[in-house]
PDB file of C-alpha atoms in Angstrom:
ATOM      1  CA  MET A   1      93.815  49.705  51.669  1.00 53.00           C
ATOM      2  CA  ASN A   2      91.944  51.812  49.486  1.00 56.00           C
ATOM      3  CA  LYS A   3      94.191  54.726  48.566  1.00 55.00           C
ATOM      4  CA  ASN A   4      90.878  57.029  47.306  1.00 57.00           C
ATOM      5  CA  ILE A   5      89.366  55.058  50.692  1.00 56.00           C
ATOM      6  CA  ILE A   6      92.660  57.027  52.626  1.00 51.00           C
ATOM      7  CA  THR A   7      92.523  60.409  50.432  1.00 52.00           C
ATOM      8  CA  ILE A   8      88.592  60.550  51.450  1.00 46.00           C
ATOM      9  CA  LEU A   9      89.515  60.310  55.256  1.00 48.00           C
ATOM     10  CA  ILE A  10      92.590  62.415  55.500  1.00 50.00           C
ATOM     11  CA  ALA A  11      90.006  64.659  53.502  1.00 47.00           C
ATOM     12  CA  LEU A  12      87.545  64.261  56.586  1.00 47.00           C
ATOM     13  CA  LEU A  13      90.193  64.499  59.427  1.00 49.00           C
ATOM     14  CA  SER A  14      91.020  67.963  57.676  1.00 47.00           C
ATOM     15  CA  ILE A  15      87.105  69.463  57.568  1.00 44.00           C
ATOM     16  CA  VAL A  16      86.502  67.753  61.403  1.00 44.00           C
ATOM     17  CA  SER A  17      89.687  69.633  62.199  1.00 42.00           C
ATOM     18  CA  CYS A  18      89.591  72.764  60.508  1.00 41.00           C
ATOM     19  CA  SER A  19      85.520  72.919  62.438  1.00 43.00           C
ATOM     20  CA  LYS A  20      87.156  72.670  65.411  1.00 46.00           C
ATOM     21  CA  ALA A  21      89.821  75.409  65.022  1.00 43.00           C
ATOM     22  CA  GLU A  22      86.034  77.889  63.835  1.00 49.00           C
ATOM     23  CA  ALA A  23      84.664  76.875  66.950  1.00 61.00           C
ATOM     24  CA  GLU A  24      87.630  77.322  69.533  1.00 86.00           C
ATOM     25  CA  ILE A  25      87.029  80.847  71.421  1.00 92.00           C
ATOM     26  CA  LYS A  26      90.231  83.088  69.449  1.00 94.00           C
ATOM     27  CA  TRP A  27      92.265  84.644  72.470  1.00 96.00           C
ATOM     28  CA  GLU A  28      94.371  87.884  71.169  1.00 94.00           C
ATOM     29  CA  LYS A  29      98.241  88.116  72.640  1.00 88.00           C
ATOM     30  CA  ASP A  30      97.484  90.821  74.767  1.00 92.00           C
ATOM     31  CA  LEU A  31      95.961  94.223  76.119  1.00 93.00           C
ATOM     32  CA  ALA A  32      96.709  96.213  73.954  1.00 93.00           C
ATOM     33  CA  THR A  33      96.361  93.862  70.732  1.00 94.00           C
ATOM     34  CA  ALA A  34      92.823  93.445  71.410  1.00 95.00           C
ATOM     35  CA  MET A  35      91.330  97.030  72.615  1.00 94.00           C
ATOM     36  CA  LYS A  36      92.604  98.438  69.299  1.00 95.00           C
ATOM     37  CA  LYS A  37      90.902  95.331  67.887  1.00 95.00           C
ATOM     38  CA  ALA A  38      87.970  95.994  70.003  1.00 95.00           C
ATOM     39  CA  LYS A  39      87.999  99.824  69.079  1.00 94.00           C
ATOM     40  CA  ASP A  40      88.111  99.452  65.244  1.00 94.00           C
ATOM     41  CA  LYS A  41      85.434  97.034  65.038  1.00 94.00           C
ATOM     42  CA  ASN A  42      82.823  98.551  68.393  1.00 93.00           C
ATOM     43  CA  LEU A  43      83.262  95.524  70.579  1.00 96.00           C
ATOM     44  CA  PRO A  44      82.954  94.580  74.159  1.00 96.00           C
ATOM     45  CA  ILE A  45      86.130  92.720  75.120  1.00 97.00           C
ATOM     46  CA  MET A  46      86.163  89.357  76.958  1.00 97.00           C
ATOM     47  CA  ILE A  47      89.234  90.286  79.544  1.00 97.00           C
ATOM     48  CA  ASP A  48      89.713  85.998  81.440  1.00 97.00           C
ATOM     49  CA  VAL A  49      91.513  86.923  84.462  1.00 96.00           C
ATOM     50  CA  TYR A  50      93.608  83.690  86.046  1.00 96.00           C
ATOM     51  CA  THR A  51      96.863  82.083  87.067  1.00 96.00           C
ATOM     52  CA  ASP A  52      98.686  78.782  85.883  1.00 95.00           C
ATOM     53  CA  TRP A  53      98.023  77.024  89.660  1.00 96.00           C
ATOM     54  CA  CYS A  54      93.656  78.138  90.030  1.00 95.00           C
ATOM     55  CA  THR A  55      91.942  74.897  89.862  1.00 95.00           C
ATOM     56  CA  TRP A  56      88.435  76.550  88.611  1.00 96.00           C
ATOM     57  CA  CYS A  57      90.836  78.798  86.377  1.00 95.00           C
ATOM     58  CA  LYS A  58      90.885  74.904  84.535  1.00 95.00           C
ATOM     59  CA  GLU A  59      87.246  74.206  84.235  1.00 95.00           C
ATOM     60  CA  LEU A  60      86.357  77.043  82.533  1.00 95.00           C
ATOM     61  CA  ASP A  61      88.518  76.555  80.048  1.00 95.00           C
ATOM     62  CA  LYS A  62      87.472  72.869  80.083  1.00 94.00           C
ATOM     63  CA  ASN A  63      83.606  72.913  80.019  1.00 94.00           C
ATOM     64  CA  THR A  64      82.892  76.694  79.517  1.00 96.00           C
ATOM     65  CA  TYR A  65      85.091  77.576  76.601  1.00 96.00           C
ATOM     66  CA  ALA A  66      84.735  74.976  75.885  1.00 95.00           C
ATOM     67  CA  ASN A  67      80.414  75.251  75.450  1.00 95.00           C
ATOM     68  CA  LYS A  68      78.532  75.741  71.877  1.00 95.00           C
ATOM     69  CA  GLU A  69      76.769  79.033  72.580  1.00 96.00           C
ATOM     70  CA  VAL A  70      79.985  80.590  74.160  1.00 96.00           C
ATOM     71  CA  MET A  71      82.153  80.317  71.541  1.00 96.00           C
ATOM     72  CA  ASP A  72      79.429  81.772  69.225  1.00 96.00           C
ATOM     73  CA  ILE A  73      78.800  85.113  71.023  1.00 96.00           C
ATOM     74  CA  ALA A  74      82.537  85.298  71.925  1.00 96.00           C
ATOM     75  CA  LYS A  75      82.387  85.910  67.860  1.00 96.00           C
ATOM     76  CA  LYS A  76      81.209  88.849  68.435  1.00 95.00           C
ATOM     77  CA  MET A  77      84.055  90.501  71.095  1.00 96.00           C
ATOM     78  CA  VAL A  78      87.714  90.744  71.404  1.00 97.00           C
ATOM     79  CA  SER A  79      89.037  87.825  73.943  1.00 97.00           C
ATOM     80  CA  VAL A  80      92.077  87.897  76.161  1.00 97.00           C
ATOM     81  CA  LYS A  81      93.948  86.051  78.963  1.00 97.00           C
ATOM     82  CA  LEU A  82      95.683  88.040  80.919  1.00 96.00           C
ATOM     83  CA  ASN A  83      97.953  86.163  84.522  1.00 96.00           C
ATOM     84  CA  PRO A  84      98.816  88.746  86.450  1.00 95.00           C
ATOM     85  CA  GLU A  85     101.422  87.067  88.185  1.00 95.00           C
ATOM     86  CA  THR A  86     103.328  86.441  85.011  1.00 94.00           C
ATOM     87  CA  SER A  87     101.767  89.992  83.263  1.00 92.00           C
ATOM     88  CA  ASP A  88     102.023  93.161  83.681  1.00 94.00           C
ATOM     89  CA  GLU A  89      99.665  94.406  81.817  1.00 94.00           C
ATOM     90  CA  GLY A  90      97.395  90.857  83.902  1.00 94.00           C
ATOM     91  CA  ALA A  91      98.779  92.985  87.692  1.00 93.00           C
ATOM     92  CA  GLU A  92      97.873  96.622  86.385  1.00 92.00           C
ATOM     93  CA  ILE A  93      94.569  94.906  85.157  1.00 93.00           C
ATOM     94  CA  ALA A  94      93.973  93.340  88.237  1.00 92.00           C
ATOM     95  CA  GLN A  95      94.353  96.517  90.537  1.00 87.00           C
ATOM     96  CA  LYS A  96      92.636  98.965  88.214  1.00 86.00           C
ATOM     97  CA  TYR A  97      89.388  96.746  88.589  1.00 86.00           C
ATOM     98  CA  GLY A  98      90.084  95.333  92.497  1.00 83.00           C
ATOM     99  CA  VAL A  99      90.006  91.349  91.073  1.00 89.00           C
ATOM    100  CA  GLN A 100      89.924  90.107  94.066  1.00 84.00           C
ATOM    101  CA  GLY A 101      90.157  86.101  93.110  1.00 91.00           C
ATOM    102  CA  TYR A 102      90.706  84.080  90.114  1.00 95.00           C
ATOM    103  CA  PRO A 103      89.056  82.809  87.943  1.00 96.00           C
ATOM    104  CA  THR A 104      87.681  86.810  87.467  1.00 96.00           C
ATOM    105  CA  ILE A 105      85.979  87.424  83.921  1.00 97.00           C
ATOM    106  CA  LEU A 106      85.628  91.225  82.843  1.00 96.00           C
ATOM    107  CA  PHE A 107      83.424  92.190  80.210  1.00 96.00           C
ATOM    108  CA  ILE A 108      84.846  96.039  79.356  1.00 94.00           C
ATOM    109  CA  ASN A 109      84.315  98.435  76.618  1.00 93.00           C
ATOM    110  CA  ALA A 110      87.784  99.536  74.344  1.00 92.00           C
ATOM    111  CA  ASP A 111      87.457 102.861  76.680  1.00 88.00           C
ATOM    112  CA  GLY A 112      88.618 100.462  80.138  1.00 89.00           C
ATOM    113  CA  LEU A 113      84.506 101.054  80.853  1.00 89.00           C
ATOM    114  CA  VAL A 114      82.766  97.294  82.801  1.00 89.00           C
ATOM    115  CA  LEU A 115      80.188  96.448  80.879  1.00 92.00           C
ATOM    116  CA  GLU A 116      79.621  92.787  83.053  1.00 92.00           C
ATOM    117  CA  ASN A 117      82.737  91.259  85.867  1.00 93.00           C
ATOM    118  CA  VAL A 118      81.748  87.653  86.894  1.00 94.00           C
ATOM    119  CA  GLY A 119      84.057  86.312  89.788  1.00 92.00           C
ATOM    120  CA  GLY A 120      84.719  82.683  90.329  1.00 93.00           C
ATOM    121  CA  TYR A 121      83.602  79.477  88.351  1.00 95.00           C
ATOM    122  CA  VAL A 122      80.478  79.463  85.659  1.00 95.00           C
ATOM    123  CA  GLU A 123      78.861  76.733  83.866  1.00 91.00           C
ATOM    124  CA  GLY A 124      79.212  77.639  80.714  1.00 88.00           C
ATOM    125  CA  GLU A 125      74.942  77.394  80.133  1.00 90.00           C
ATOM    126  CA  LYS A 126      75.273  79.603  83.258  1.00 95.00           C
ATOM    127  CA  PHE A 127      78.047  82.604  81.353  1.00 96.00           C
ATOM    128  CA  VAL A 128      75.723  82.736  78.286  1.00 96.00           C
ATOM    129  CA  PRO A 129      73.566  86.124  79.813  1.00 96.00           C
ATOM    130  CA  TYR A 130      76.557  87.839  81.009  1.00 96.00           C
ATOM    131  CA  MET A 131      77.839  87.683  77.578  1.00 96.00           C
ATOM    132  CA  LYS A 132      74.609  88.144  76.294  1.00 96.00           C
ATOM    133  CA  ASN A 133      73.922  91.407  78.629  1.00 94.00           C
ATOM    134  CA  ALA A 134      77.785  93.111  78.077  1.00 95.00           C
ATOM    135  CA  ILE A 135      77.185  93.027  74.155  1.00 95.00           C
ATOM    136  CA  LYS A 136      73.728  94.513  75.645  1.00 93.00           C
ATOM    137  CA  LYS A 137      75.677  97.066  78.051  1.00 91.00           C
ATOM    138  CA  LEU A 138      77.857  98.192  75.036  1.00 93.00           C
ATOM    139  CA  ASN A 139      74.987  99.416  73.183  1.00 91.00           C
ATOM    140  CA  LYS A 140      74.000 101.600  75.743  1.00 88.00           C
ATOM    141  CA  ILE A 141      76.895 102.967  76.711  1.00 89.00           C
ATOM    142  CA  ASN A 142      78.233 103.796  72.796  1.00 91.00           C
ATOM    143  CA  VAL A 143      74.360 105.729  73.319  1.00 90.00           C
ATOM    144  CA  VAL A 144      75.565 108.088  76.552  1.00 88.00           C
ATOM    145  CA  LEU A 145      79.137 108.165  75.174  1.00 87.00           C
ATOM    146  CA  ALA A 146      77.635 110.334  71.749  1.00 89.00           C
ATOM    147  CA  SER A 147      77.040 113.099  73.386  1.00 89.00           C
ATOM    148  CA  LYS A 148      79.575 115.359  74.334  1.00 89.00           C
ATOM    149  CA  GLU A 149      77.625 117.100  77.288  1.00 93.00           C
ATOM    150  CA  PRO A 150      78.212 115.283  81.651  1.00 95.00           C
ATOM    151  CA  SER A 151      75.256 113.143  82.532  1.00 94.00           C
ATOM    152  CA  LEU A 152      74.538 111.630  86.106  1.00 95.00           C
ATOM    153  CA  GLU A 153      74.957 108.089  82.734  1.00 92.00           C
ATOM    154  CA  LYS A 154      78.394 109.048  82.247  1.00 93.00           C
ATOM    155  CA  LEU A 155      79.274 109.116  85.860  1.00 94.00           C
ATOM    156  CA  ASP A 156      78.367 106.277  86.577  1.00 92.00           C
ATOM    157  CA  LEU A 157      79.677 104.890  84.431  1.00 88.00           C
ATOM    158  CA  TYR A 158      83.621 105.699  84.313  1.00 89.00           C
ATOM    159  CA  LEU A 159      82.839 105.636  88.709  1.00 90.00           C
ATOM    160  CA  GLU A 160      81.846 102.021  88.088  1.00 84.00           C
ATOM    161  CA  SER A 161      84.731 101.705  85.970  1.00 81.00           C
ATOM    162  CA  GLY A 162      87.291 103.340  88.531  1.00 83.00           C
ATOM    163  CA  ASN A 163      88.627 105.569  86.667  1.00 86.00           C
ATOM    164  CA  GLU A 164      88.470 108.968  89.072  1.00 92.00           C
ATOM    165  CA  GLU A 165      90.431 111.450  86.418  1.00 91.00           C
ATOM    166  CA  GLU A 166      87.253 111.544  84.102  1.00 91.00           C
ATOM    167  CA  SER A 167      84.953 111.057  87.535  1.00 94.00           C
ATOM    168  CA  ARG A 168      86.123 114.365  88.598  1.00 96.00           C
ATOM    169  CA  LYS A 169      86.026 116.046  85.513  1.00 96.00           C
ATOM    170  CA  ILE A 170      82.239 114.960  84.939  1.00 96.00           C
ATOM    171  CA  TYR A 171      81.112 115.634  88.764  1.00 97.00           C
ATOM    172  CA  ASP A 172      82.712 119.017  88.566  1.00 97.00           C
ATOM    173  CA  ALA A 173      80.468 119.998  85.191  1.00 97.00           C
ATOM    174  CA  LEU A 174      77.693 118.309  86.871  1.00 97.00           C
ATOM    175  CA  ILE A 175      77.990 120.441  90.364  1.00 97.00           C
ATOM    176  CA  ALA A 176      78.708 123.313  88.751  1.00 97.00           C
ATOM    177  CA  LYS A 177      75.316 122.984  87.114  1.00 95.00           C
ATOM    178  CA  LYS A 178      74.127 121.973  90.305  1.00 96.00           C
ATOM    179  CA  ALA A 179      72.823 118.942  87.643  1.00 96.00           C
ATOM    180  CA  ILE A 180      72.996 116.784  90.804  1.00 96.00           C
ATOM    181  CA  PRO A 181      70.123 115.734  93.137  1.00 96.00           C
ATOM    182  CA  GLU A 182      70.563 116.588  97.401  1.00 95.00           C
ATOM    183  CA  ASN A 183      69.737 113.083  97.782  1.00 95.00           C
ATOM    184  CA  ALA A 184      71.737 111.392  95.358  1.00 96.00           C
ATOM    185  CA  MET A 185      75.243 112.622  96.426  1.00 97.00           C
ATOM    186  CA  ALA A 186      76.331 110.744  98.864  1.00 97.00           C
ATOM    187  CA  LYS A 187      76.770 107.634  96.421  1.00 97.00           C
ATOM    188  CA  TYR A 188      79.243 109.703  94.241  1.00 97.00           C
ATOM    189  CA  LEU A 189      81.025 110.382  97.061  1.00 97.00           C
ATOM    190  CA  LEU A 190      81.399 106.909  97.997  1.00 97.00           C
ATOM    191  CA  GLY A 191      82.238 105.621  94.591  1.00 96.00           C
ATOM    192  CA  PHE A 192      84.988 107.776  94.854  1.00 96.00           C
ATOM    193  CA  ALA A 193      86.123 106.992  98.072  1.00 96.00           C
ATOM    194  CA  LEU A 194      85.864 102.855  96.729  1.00 93.00           C
ATOM    195  CA  ILE A 195      87.971 104.195  94.021  1.00 91.00           C
ATOM    196  CA  ARG A 196      90.862 105.691  96.461  1.00 92.00           C
ATOM    197  CA  ALA A 197      90.758 102.709  99.382  1.00 91.00           C
ATOM    198  CA  GLN A 198      91.449 100.460  96.050  1.00 84.00           C
ATOM    199  CA  ARG A 199      94.250 102.238  95.094  1.00 84.00           C
ATOM    200  CA  LYS A 200      95.497 102.045  99.100  1.00 88.00           C
ATOM    201  CA  ASP A 201      95.405 105.599  99.500  1.00 93.00           C
ATOM    202  CA  TYR A 202      93.483 105.421 103.552  1.00 95.00           C
ATOM    203  CA  ASP A 203      93.834 108.707 103.925  1.00 95.00           C
ATOM    204  CA  LYS A 204      91.599 110.139 101.321  1.00 96.00           C
ATOM    205  CA  ALA A 205      89.611 107.596 101.027  1.00 96.00           C
ATOM    206  CA  ASN A 206      87.891 108.031 105.236  1.00 97.00           C
ATOM    207  CA  GLU A 207      88.426 111.913 103.734  1.00 97.00           C
ATOM    208  CA  TYR A 208      85.340 110.607 101.745  1.00 97.00           C
ATOM    209  CA  PHE A 209      83.579 108.743 104.557  1.00 97.00           C
ATOM    210  CA  ASP A 210      84.310 111.688 107.060  1.00 97.00           C
ATOM    211  CA  THR A 211      82.128 113.902 105.247  1.00 97.00           C
ATOM    212  CA  ILE A 212      78.829 111.268 103.512  1.00 98.00           C
ATOM    213  CA  ILE A 213      79.066 110.425 106.986  1.00 97.00           C
ATOM    214  CA  LYS A 214      78.754 114.435 108.720  1.00 97.00           C
ATOM    215  CA  THR A 215      76.722 115.601 106.166  1.00 97.00           C
ATOM    216  CA  TYR A 216      74.894 112.996 104.677  1.00 97.00           C
ATOM    217  CA  PRO A 217      73.859 110.415 108.270  1.00 95.00           C
ATOM    218  CA  GLN A 218      70.090 109.799 106.654  1.00 94.00           C
ATOM    219  CA  SER A 219      71.459 108.154 102.886  1.00 96.00           C
ATOM    220  CA  GLU A 220      71.678 104.279 102.263  1.00 94.00           C
ATOM    221  CA  GLU A 221      75.044 105.343 101.386  1.00 96.00           C
ATOM    222  CA  VAL A 222      76.173 106.332 105.423  1.00 97.00           C
ATOM    223  CA  TYR A 223      76.571 102.304 106.552  1.00 97.00           C
ATOM    224  CA  VAL A 224      78.828 101.491 103.672  1.00 97.00           C
ATOM    225  CA  ALA A 225      80.900 104.425 104.911  1.00 97.00           C
ATOM    226  CA  HIS A 226      80.889 103.196 108.382  1.00 97.00           C
ATOM    227  CA  TYR A 227      81.491  99.629 107.638  1.00 97.00           C
ATOM    228  CA  TYR A 228      85.252 100.901 104.998  1.00 96.00           C
ATOM    229  CA  LYS A 229      86.233 102.539 107.741  1.00 97.00           C
ATOM    230  CA  ALA A 230      86.003  99.742 110.260  1.00 96.00           C
ATOM    231  CA  VAL A 231      88.415  97.588 107.157  1.00 95.00           C
ATOM    232  CA  ILE A 232      90.494 100.632 106.997  1.00 95.00           C
ATOM    233  CA  MET A 233      91.453 100.628 110.789  1.00 95.00           C
ATOM    234  CA  VAL A 234      91.355  96.816 110.490  1.00 93.00           C
ATOM    235  CA  LEU A 235      93.869  96.819 107.632  1.00 91.00           C
ATOM    236  CA  ALA A 236      96.060  99.532 109.624  1.00 90.00           C
ATOM    237  CA  GLY A 237      96.662  96.577 112.199  1.00 90.00           C
ATOM    238  CA  GLU A 238      94.002  98.169 114.715  1.00 90.00           C
ATOM    239  CA  LYS A 239      92.148  95.865 117.030  1.00 86.00           C
ATOM    240  CA  ASP A 240      90.531  97.413 120.059  1.00 92.00           C
ATOM    241  CA  GLU A 241      89.070 100.817 117.965  1.00 94.00           C
ATOM    242  CA  PRO A 242      87.300  98.287 114.917  1.00 95.00           C
ATOM    243  CA  LYS A 243      86.360  96.598 117.760  1.00 94.00           C
ATOM    244  CA  LYS A 244      84.636  99.673 119.401  1.00 95.00           C
ATOM    245  CA  TYR A 245      82.914 100.766 116.899  1.00 96.00           C
ATOM    246  CA  LEU A 246      81.425  97.697 115.032  1.00 96.00           C
ATOM    247  CA  GLU A 247      79.835  97.393 118.404  1.00 95.00           C
ATOM    248  CA  LYS A 248      78.549 101.035 118.751  1.00 95.00           C
ATOM    249  CA  LEU A 249      77.026  99.845 114.649  1.00 95.00           C
ATOM    250  CA  LEU A 250      75.264  97.501 116.575  1.00 95.00           C
ATOM    251  CA  ASP A 251      73.736  98.214 118.909  1.00 94.00           C
ATOM    252  CA  ASP A 252      72.016 101.103 116.335  1.00 94.00           C
ATOM    253  CA  PRO A 253      68.380  99.915 115.807  1.00 93.00           C
ATOM    254  CA  LYS A 254      68.361 102.652 111.756  1.00 93.00           C
ATOM    255  CA  VAL A 255      71.481  99.618 110.250  1.00 94.00           C
ATOM    256  CA  PRO A 256      69.739  98.122 107.837  1.00 94.00           C
ATOM    257  CA  ASP A 257      69.498  94.805 108.714  1.00 94.00           C
ATOM    258  CA  ASN A 258      72.190  92.883 105.435  1.00 93.00           C
ATOM    259  CA  MET A 259      74.538  95.884 106.766  1.00 95.00           C
ATOM    260  CA  LYS A 260      74.685  94.096 109.888  1.00 95.00           C
ATOM    261  CA  VAL A 261      75.512  91.002 108.903  1.00 95.00           C
ATOM    262  CA  GLN A 262      78.453  92.607 106.894  1.00 95.00           C
ATOM    263  CA  TYR A 263      79.456  94.719 110.792  1.00 95.00           C
ATOM    264  CA  GLU A 264      79.472  90.852 111.949  1.00 95.00           C
ATOM    265  CA  SER A 265      81.121  89.124 109.794  1.00 95.00           C
ATOM    266  CA  LEU A 266      84.404  91.549 110.100  1.00 94.00           C
ATOM    267  CA  LEU A 267      83.584  92.144 114.008  1.00 94.00           C
ATOM    268  CA  SER A 268      83.960  87.801 113.463  1.00 93.00           C
ATOM    269  CA  TYR A 269      87.295  88.330 112.114  1.00 92.00           C
ATOM    270  CA  ILE A 270      88.798  90.668 113.952  1.00 92.00           C
ATOM    271  CA  ASN A 271      88.729  88.328 116.961  1.00 89.00           C
ATOM    272  CA  GLU A 272      89.690  84.999 114.798  1.00 87.00           C
ATOM    273  CA  THR A 273      92.696  86.916 113.723  1.00 82.00           C
ATOM    274  CA  HIS A 274      93.660  89.435 116.537  1.00 65.00           C
TER     275      HIS A 274
END
């Protein structure tokens, strides 16, 4: 073969190889590096929480992350993969954000505020809107956080991210100013309750649930509080008490249909597993 042709072929192969490398998503090796880079450049962070045995995680790598539009948008983010079974950072993130299954893709800002949470496998073209929304929400968060004053928007952001300490500071400041509407109180108490439940501090969680049930019986959140009280009973190994509790709730005509479905599902689980 002519040497000039060989040289041209090598050059072409090199160009193709470089183009492919540039197109692929660049995954940071650890969360600390990703957080620093995101903070320096004011970018969202995409965290792929995966395990080695997860089939759909591999499909995500093979199909979704190979999608051209996904790869293009990923250039506007900092990406990192974390395995909770082999990484302390991964285990911490899974616990903090209540990861229940794999894959879970979390979009957060450099302070750990949730921008998007995607549970399970999503095809490339269907994954794009989540990425775009994360970027859009980051811009909104930047506007909210630009003010040093406590606000309901800030409280929502920190509660959603499971940051109890910062949420409590903002909540207390707003309470002192009487800036939380009465009809929103149950919503925020539920937020604190769910953080405690996620941390398996069930006694404190139940205190919040009981306050909602007693003080805000007309709120939508009261039905969610009832549901999680029953869940905690089940987690404690009880059978008869949560069954009676749920059956009584199902007899209440005021319970919304969507919550009745949740109650019935939990009741079926109790009957099947006990």
